[in-house]
Short mmCIF file of C-alpha atoms and ligand atoms in Angstrom, two decimals:
data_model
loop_
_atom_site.label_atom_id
_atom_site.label_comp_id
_atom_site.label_asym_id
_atom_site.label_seq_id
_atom_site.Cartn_x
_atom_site.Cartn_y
_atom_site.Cartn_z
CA UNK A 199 93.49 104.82 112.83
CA UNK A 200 96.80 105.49 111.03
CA UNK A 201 98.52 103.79 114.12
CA UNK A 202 96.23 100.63 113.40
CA UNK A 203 96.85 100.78 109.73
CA UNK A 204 100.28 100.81 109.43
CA UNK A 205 100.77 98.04 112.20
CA UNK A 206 98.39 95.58 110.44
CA UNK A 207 100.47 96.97 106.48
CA UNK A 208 103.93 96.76 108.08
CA UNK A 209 105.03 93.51 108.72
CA UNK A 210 108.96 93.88 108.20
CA UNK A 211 110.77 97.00 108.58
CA UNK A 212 113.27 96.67 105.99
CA UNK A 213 110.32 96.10 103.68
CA UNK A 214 109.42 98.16 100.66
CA UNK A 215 106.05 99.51 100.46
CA UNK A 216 103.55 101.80 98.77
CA UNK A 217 101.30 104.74 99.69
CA UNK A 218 99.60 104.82 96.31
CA UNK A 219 97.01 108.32 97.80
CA UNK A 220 100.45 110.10 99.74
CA UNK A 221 97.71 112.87 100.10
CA UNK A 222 98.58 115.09 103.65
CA UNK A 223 101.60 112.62 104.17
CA UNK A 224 100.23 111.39 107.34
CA UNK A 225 100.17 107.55 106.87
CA UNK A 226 103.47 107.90 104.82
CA UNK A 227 105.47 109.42 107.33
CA UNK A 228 104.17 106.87 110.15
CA UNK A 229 105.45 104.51 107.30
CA UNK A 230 108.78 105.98 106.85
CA UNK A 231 109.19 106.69 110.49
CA UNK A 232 108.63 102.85 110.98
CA UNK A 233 111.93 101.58 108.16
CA UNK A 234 115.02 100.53 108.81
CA UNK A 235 118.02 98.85 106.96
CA UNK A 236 116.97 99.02 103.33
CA UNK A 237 112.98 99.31 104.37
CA UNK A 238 111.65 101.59 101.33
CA UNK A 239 108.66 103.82 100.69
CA UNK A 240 106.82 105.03 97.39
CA UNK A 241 104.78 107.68 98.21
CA UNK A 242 102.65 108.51 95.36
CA UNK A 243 99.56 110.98 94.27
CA UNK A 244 97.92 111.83 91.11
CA UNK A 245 97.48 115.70 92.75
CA UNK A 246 101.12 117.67 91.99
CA UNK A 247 100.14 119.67 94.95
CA UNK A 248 100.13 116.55 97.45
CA UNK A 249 102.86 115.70 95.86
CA UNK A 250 105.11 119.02 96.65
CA UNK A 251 103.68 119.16 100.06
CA UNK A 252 104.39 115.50 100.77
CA UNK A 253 108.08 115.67 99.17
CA UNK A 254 109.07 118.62 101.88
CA UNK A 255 106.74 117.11 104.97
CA UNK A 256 108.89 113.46 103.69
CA UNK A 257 112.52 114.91 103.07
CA UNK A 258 114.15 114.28 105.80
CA UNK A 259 113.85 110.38 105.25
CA UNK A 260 116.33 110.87 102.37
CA UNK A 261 116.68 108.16 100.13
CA UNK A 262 114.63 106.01 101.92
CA UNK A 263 111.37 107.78 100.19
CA UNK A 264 110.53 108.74 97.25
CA UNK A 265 107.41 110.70 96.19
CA UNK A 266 106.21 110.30 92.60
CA UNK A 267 103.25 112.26 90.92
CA UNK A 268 100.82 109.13 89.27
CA UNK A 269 97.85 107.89 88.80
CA UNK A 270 97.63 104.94 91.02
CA UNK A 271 96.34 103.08 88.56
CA UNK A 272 99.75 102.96 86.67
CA UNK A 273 101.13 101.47 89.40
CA UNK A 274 102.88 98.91 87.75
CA UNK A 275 104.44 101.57 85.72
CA UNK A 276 105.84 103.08 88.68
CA UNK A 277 107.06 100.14 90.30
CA UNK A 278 108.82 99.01 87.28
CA UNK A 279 110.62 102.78 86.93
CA UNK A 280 111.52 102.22 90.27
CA UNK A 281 113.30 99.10 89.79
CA UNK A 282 111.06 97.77 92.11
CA UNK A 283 109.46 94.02 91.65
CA UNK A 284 108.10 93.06 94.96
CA UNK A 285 106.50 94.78 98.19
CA UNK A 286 106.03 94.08 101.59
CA UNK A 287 102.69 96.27 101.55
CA UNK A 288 100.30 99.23 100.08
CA UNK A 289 98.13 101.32 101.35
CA UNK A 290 94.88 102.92 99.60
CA UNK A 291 93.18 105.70 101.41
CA UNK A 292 90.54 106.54 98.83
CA UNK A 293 88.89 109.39 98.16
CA UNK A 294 89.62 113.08 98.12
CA UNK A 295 92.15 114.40 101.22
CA UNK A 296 91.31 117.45 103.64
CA UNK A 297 93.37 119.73 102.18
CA UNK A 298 91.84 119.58 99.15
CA UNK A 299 88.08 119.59 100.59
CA UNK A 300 89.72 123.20 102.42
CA UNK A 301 90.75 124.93 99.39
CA UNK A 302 87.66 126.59 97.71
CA UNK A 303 89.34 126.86 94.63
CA UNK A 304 89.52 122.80 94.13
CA UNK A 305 85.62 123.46 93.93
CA UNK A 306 85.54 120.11 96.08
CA UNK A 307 83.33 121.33 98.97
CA UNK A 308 79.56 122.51 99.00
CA UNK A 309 80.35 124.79 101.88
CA UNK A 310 82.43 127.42 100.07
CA UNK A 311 81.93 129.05 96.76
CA UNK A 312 84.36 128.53 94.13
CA UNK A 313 85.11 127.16 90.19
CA UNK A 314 83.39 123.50 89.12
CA UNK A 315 86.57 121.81 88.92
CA UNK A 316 86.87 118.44 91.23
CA UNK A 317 89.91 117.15 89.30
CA UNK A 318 92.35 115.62 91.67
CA UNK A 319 95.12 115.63 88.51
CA UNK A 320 95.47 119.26 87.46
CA UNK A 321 96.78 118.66 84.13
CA UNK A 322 93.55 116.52 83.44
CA UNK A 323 90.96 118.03 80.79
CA UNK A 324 87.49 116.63 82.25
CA UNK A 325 86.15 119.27 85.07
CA UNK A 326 83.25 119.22 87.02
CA UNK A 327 82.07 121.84 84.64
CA UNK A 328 82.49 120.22 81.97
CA UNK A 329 80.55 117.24 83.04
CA UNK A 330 77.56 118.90 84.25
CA UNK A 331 77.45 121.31 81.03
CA UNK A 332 78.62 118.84 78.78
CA UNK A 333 77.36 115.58 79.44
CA UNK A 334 73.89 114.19 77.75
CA UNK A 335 71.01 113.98 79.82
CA UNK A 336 71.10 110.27 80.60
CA UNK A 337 74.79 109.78 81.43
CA UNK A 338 74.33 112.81 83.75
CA UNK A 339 71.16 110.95 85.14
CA UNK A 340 73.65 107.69 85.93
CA UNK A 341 76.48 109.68 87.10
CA UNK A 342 73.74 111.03 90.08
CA UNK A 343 72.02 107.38 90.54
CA UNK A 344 75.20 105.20 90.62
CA UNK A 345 77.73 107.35 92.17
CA UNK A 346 75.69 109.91 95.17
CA UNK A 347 72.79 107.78 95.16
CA UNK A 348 70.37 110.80 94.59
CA UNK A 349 66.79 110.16 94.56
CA UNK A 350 64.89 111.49 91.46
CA UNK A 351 68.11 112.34 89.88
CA UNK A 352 65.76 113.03 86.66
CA UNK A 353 64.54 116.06 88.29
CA UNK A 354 67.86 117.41 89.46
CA UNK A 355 69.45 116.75 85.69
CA UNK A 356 67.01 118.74 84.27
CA UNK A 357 67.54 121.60 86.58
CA UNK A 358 70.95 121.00 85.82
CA UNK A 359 70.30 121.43 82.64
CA UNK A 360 67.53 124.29 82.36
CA UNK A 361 70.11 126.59 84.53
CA UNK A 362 73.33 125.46 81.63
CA UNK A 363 76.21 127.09 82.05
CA UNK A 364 76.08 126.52 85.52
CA UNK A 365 79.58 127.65 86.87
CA UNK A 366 80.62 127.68 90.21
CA UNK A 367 79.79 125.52 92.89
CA UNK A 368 77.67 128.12 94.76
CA UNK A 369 75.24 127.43 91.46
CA UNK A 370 75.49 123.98 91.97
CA UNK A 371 73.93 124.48 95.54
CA UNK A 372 71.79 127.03 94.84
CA UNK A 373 69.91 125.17 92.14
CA UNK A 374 70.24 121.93 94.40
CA UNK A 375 68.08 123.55 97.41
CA UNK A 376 65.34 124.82 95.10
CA UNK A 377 64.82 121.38 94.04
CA UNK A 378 65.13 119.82 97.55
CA UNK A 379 63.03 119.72 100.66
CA UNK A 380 64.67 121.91 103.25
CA UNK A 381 65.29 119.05 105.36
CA UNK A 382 66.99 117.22 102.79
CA UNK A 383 69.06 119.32 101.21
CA UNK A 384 72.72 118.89 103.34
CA UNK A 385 72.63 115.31 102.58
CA UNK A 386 71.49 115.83 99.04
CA UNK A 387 74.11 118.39 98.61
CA UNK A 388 76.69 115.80 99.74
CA UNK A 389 75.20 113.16 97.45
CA UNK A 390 75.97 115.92 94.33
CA UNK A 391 79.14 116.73 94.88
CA UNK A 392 80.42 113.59 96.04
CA UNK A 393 78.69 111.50 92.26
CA UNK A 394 80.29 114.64 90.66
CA UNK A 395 83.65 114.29 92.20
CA UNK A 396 83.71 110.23 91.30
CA UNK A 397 82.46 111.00 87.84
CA UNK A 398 85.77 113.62 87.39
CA UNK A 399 87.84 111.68 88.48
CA UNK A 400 86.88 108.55 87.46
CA UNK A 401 87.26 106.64 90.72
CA UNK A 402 85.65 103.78 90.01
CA UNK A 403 87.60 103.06 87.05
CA UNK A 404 90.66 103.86 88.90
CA UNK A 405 89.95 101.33 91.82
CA UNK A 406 88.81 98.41 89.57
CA UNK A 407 92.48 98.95 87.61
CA UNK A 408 94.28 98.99 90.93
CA UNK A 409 93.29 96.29 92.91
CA UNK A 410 94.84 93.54 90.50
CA UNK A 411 97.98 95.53 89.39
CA UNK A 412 98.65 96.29 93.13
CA UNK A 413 98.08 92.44 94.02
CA UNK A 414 100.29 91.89 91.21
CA UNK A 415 103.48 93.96 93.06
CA UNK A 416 102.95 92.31 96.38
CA UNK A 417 105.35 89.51 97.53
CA UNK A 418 104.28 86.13 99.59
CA UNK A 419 102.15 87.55 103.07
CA UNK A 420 102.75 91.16 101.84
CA UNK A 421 99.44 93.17 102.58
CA UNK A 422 97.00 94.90 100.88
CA UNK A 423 95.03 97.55 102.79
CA UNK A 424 92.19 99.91 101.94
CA UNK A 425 90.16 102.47 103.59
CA UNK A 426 87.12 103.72 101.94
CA UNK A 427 85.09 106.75 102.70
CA UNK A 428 80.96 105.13 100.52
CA UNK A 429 79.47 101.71 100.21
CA UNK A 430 80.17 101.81 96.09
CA UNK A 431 83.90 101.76 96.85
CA UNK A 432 83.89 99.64 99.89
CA UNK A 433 81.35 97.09 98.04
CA UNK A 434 84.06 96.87 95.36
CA UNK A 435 86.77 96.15 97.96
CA UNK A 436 85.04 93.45 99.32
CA UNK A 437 84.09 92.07 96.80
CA UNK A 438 87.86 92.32 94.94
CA UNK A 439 89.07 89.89 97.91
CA UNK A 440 86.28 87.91 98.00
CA UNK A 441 86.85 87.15 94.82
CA UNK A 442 90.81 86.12 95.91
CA UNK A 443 92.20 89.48 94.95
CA UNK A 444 90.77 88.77 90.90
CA UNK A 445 88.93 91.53 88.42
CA UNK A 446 85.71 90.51 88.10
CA UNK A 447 85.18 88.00 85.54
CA UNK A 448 88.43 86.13 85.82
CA UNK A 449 87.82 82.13 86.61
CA UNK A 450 89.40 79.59 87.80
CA UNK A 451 92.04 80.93 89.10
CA UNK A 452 93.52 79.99 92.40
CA UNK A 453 92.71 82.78 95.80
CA UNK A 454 95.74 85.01 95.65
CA UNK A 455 94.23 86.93 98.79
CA UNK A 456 93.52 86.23 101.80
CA UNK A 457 90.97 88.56 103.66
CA UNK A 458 92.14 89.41 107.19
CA UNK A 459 89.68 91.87 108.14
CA UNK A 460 86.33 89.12 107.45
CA UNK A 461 84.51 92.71 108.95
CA UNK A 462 85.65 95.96 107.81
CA UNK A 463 87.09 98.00 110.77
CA UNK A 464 85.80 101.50 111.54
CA UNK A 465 87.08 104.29 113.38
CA UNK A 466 86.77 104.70 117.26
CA UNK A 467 84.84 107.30 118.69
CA UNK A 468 87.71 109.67 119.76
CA UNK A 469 89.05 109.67 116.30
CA UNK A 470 86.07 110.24 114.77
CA UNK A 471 85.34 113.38 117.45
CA UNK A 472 88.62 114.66 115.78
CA UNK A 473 88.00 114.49 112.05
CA UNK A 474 84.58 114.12 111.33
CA UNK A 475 85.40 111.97 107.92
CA UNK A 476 86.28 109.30 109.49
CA UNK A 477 82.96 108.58 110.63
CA UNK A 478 82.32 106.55 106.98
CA UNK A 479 85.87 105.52 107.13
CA UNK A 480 86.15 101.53 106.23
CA UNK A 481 89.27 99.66 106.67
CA UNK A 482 89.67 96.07 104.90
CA UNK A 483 93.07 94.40 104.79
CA UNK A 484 94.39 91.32 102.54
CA UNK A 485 97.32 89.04 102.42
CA UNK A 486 99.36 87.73 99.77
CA UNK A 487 98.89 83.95 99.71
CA UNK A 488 99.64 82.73 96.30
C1 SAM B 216 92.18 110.54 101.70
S1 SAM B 216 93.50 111.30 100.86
C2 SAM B 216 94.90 110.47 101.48
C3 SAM B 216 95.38 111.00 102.82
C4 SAM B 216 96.68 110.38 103.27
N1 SAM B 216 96.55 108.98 103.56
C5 SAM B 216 97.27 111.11 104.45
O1 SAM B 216 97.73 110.45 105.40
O2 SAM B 216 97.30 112.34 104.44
C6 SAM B 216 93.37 110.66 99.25
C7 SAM B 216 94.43 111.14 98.26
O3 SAM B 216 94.40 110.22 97.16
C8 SAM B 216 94.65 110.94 95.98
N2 SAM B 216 94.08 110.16 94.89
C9 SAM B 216 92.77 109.92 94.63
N3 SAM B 216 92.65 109.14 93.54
C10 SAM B 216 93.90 108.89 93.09
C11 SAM B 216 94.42 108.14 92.00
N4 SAM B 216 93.63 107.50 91.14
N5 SAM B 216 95.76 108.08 91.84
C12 SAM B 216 96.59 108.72 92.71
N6 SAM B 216 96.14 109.45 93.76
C13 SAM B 216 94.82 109.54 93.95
C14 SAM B 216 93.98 112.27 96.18
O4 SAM B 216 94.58 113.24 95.35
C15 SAM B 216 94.22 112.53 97.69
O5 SAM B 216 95.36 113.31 97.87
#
């Protein structure tokens, strides 16, 4: 898919553009690999370890790249410290990357025991501890429902709760089996982590903020492209370019986007035989219009 990504995001290869979630550095260096003349990339992650790992996988691009530690959110910010005003294109590949899902000590996988933590920024205070140990029963309750989709999240809170301090992730999973059919319990597991991760992290919040200040940066037919992993961030998406690339709530204002994926675009079956995430993987692009 990276291939397919950065051909339908780079339209003009002495363009600048954005990788606002630089992550392993894959789509970035297919990016950079792509510039010429004064072509430009941004490479940016809210994780300082992306950000180290991308800088040294990215060097040899010189001054064509530069990799910046951020939330994308302050994108805008960025841009403007950058001396930048308008881009060709950005890329959003949501979610949490594989080497963070590989390193126990992130706490980001159900498969491996380590600290509750989730916290893509490091220098953040809110941990996945902290949330389940520290957050009232109902906002715990919502942070199950409306991010992982977990049936009878009531239940589950209140084990939560009963079993306070719960501190590793290996608690996490041992108290979500005893409340789970056996049957059940991988995909419930999955559900957990992934509401816990959102709620950490505050990806929702993030996305909504992007969308328009991103729009915002990109020039006349620059693109906007976006690859979510659930159906809460890809329902967002859709529903950010349906809406002509506007927050919600915003009216009468003329379509700034144009959709050019009117169906998302998935993975093919040899990619997905090769990394098993990209199974969910949804890809929607948009064009500058206005
Ligand atoms: C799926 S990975 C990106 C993988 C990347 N495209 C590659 O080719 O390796 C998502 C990355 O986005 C970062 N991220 C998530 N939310 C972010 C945010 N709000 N601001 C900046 N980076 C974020 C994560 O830290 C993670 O490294």
């Amino acid at each position: 898919m990276v291939d397919r990504i950065v051909d339908l995001v780079l339209t003009d290869p002495t363009g600048c553009y954005l990788d606002l979630t630089a992550g392993g550095g894959g789509h970035g260096e297919a990016i950079a690999t792509r510039l010429v003349g004064r072509g430009r990339l941004i490479a940016l992650d809210k994780d300082s370890h992306a950000v180290e790992r991308v800088a040294t996988r990215l060097a040899r691009f010189g001054e064509r790249v530069s990799v910046v530690q951020a939330s994308f959110s302050r994108v805008a910010e960025i841009a403007e410290r950058e001396q930048i005003t308008q881009v060709t294109g950005i890329l959003l590949d949501l979610g949490l990357s594989s080497d963070q899902l590989d390193t126990p000590e992130r706490g980001f996988a159900f498969r491996d025991e380590g600290p509750l933590d989730m916290r893509f920024d490091l220098s953040q205070d809110v941990t996945a501890a902290q949330v389940i140990n520290g957050y009232d029963r109902h906002r715990l309750i919502e942070i199950l429902r409306d991010f992982g989709e977990v049936p009878r999240a009531m239940s589950l809170v209140d084990a939560f709760i009963a079993a306070r301090p719960v501190t590793t992730t290996a608690h996490v999973v041992g108290i979500v089996r005893q409340s789970t059919p056996p049957r059940q319990q991988q995909k419930r597991l999955a559900q957990v982590f992934q509401a816990l991760r959102i709620a950490v992290n505050d990806e929702m919040g993030e996305l909504d903020r992007v969308l328009p200040a991103a729009t915002d940066l990109l020039g006349i037919g620059g693109r906007l492209a976006v690859l979510a992993y659930h159906s809460l961030e890809d329902r967002r998406v859709k529903q950010f370019i349906k809406r002509g690339g506007w927050p919600e709530g915003t009216v009468d204002q003329p379509a700034r986007l144009l959709a050019l994926t009117k169906k998302p675009m998935v993975a093919e079956a040899v990619e997905v035989a090769h990394n098993p995430r990209a199974r969910s993987a949804k890809l929607r692009v948009a064009e500058r219009i206005a």
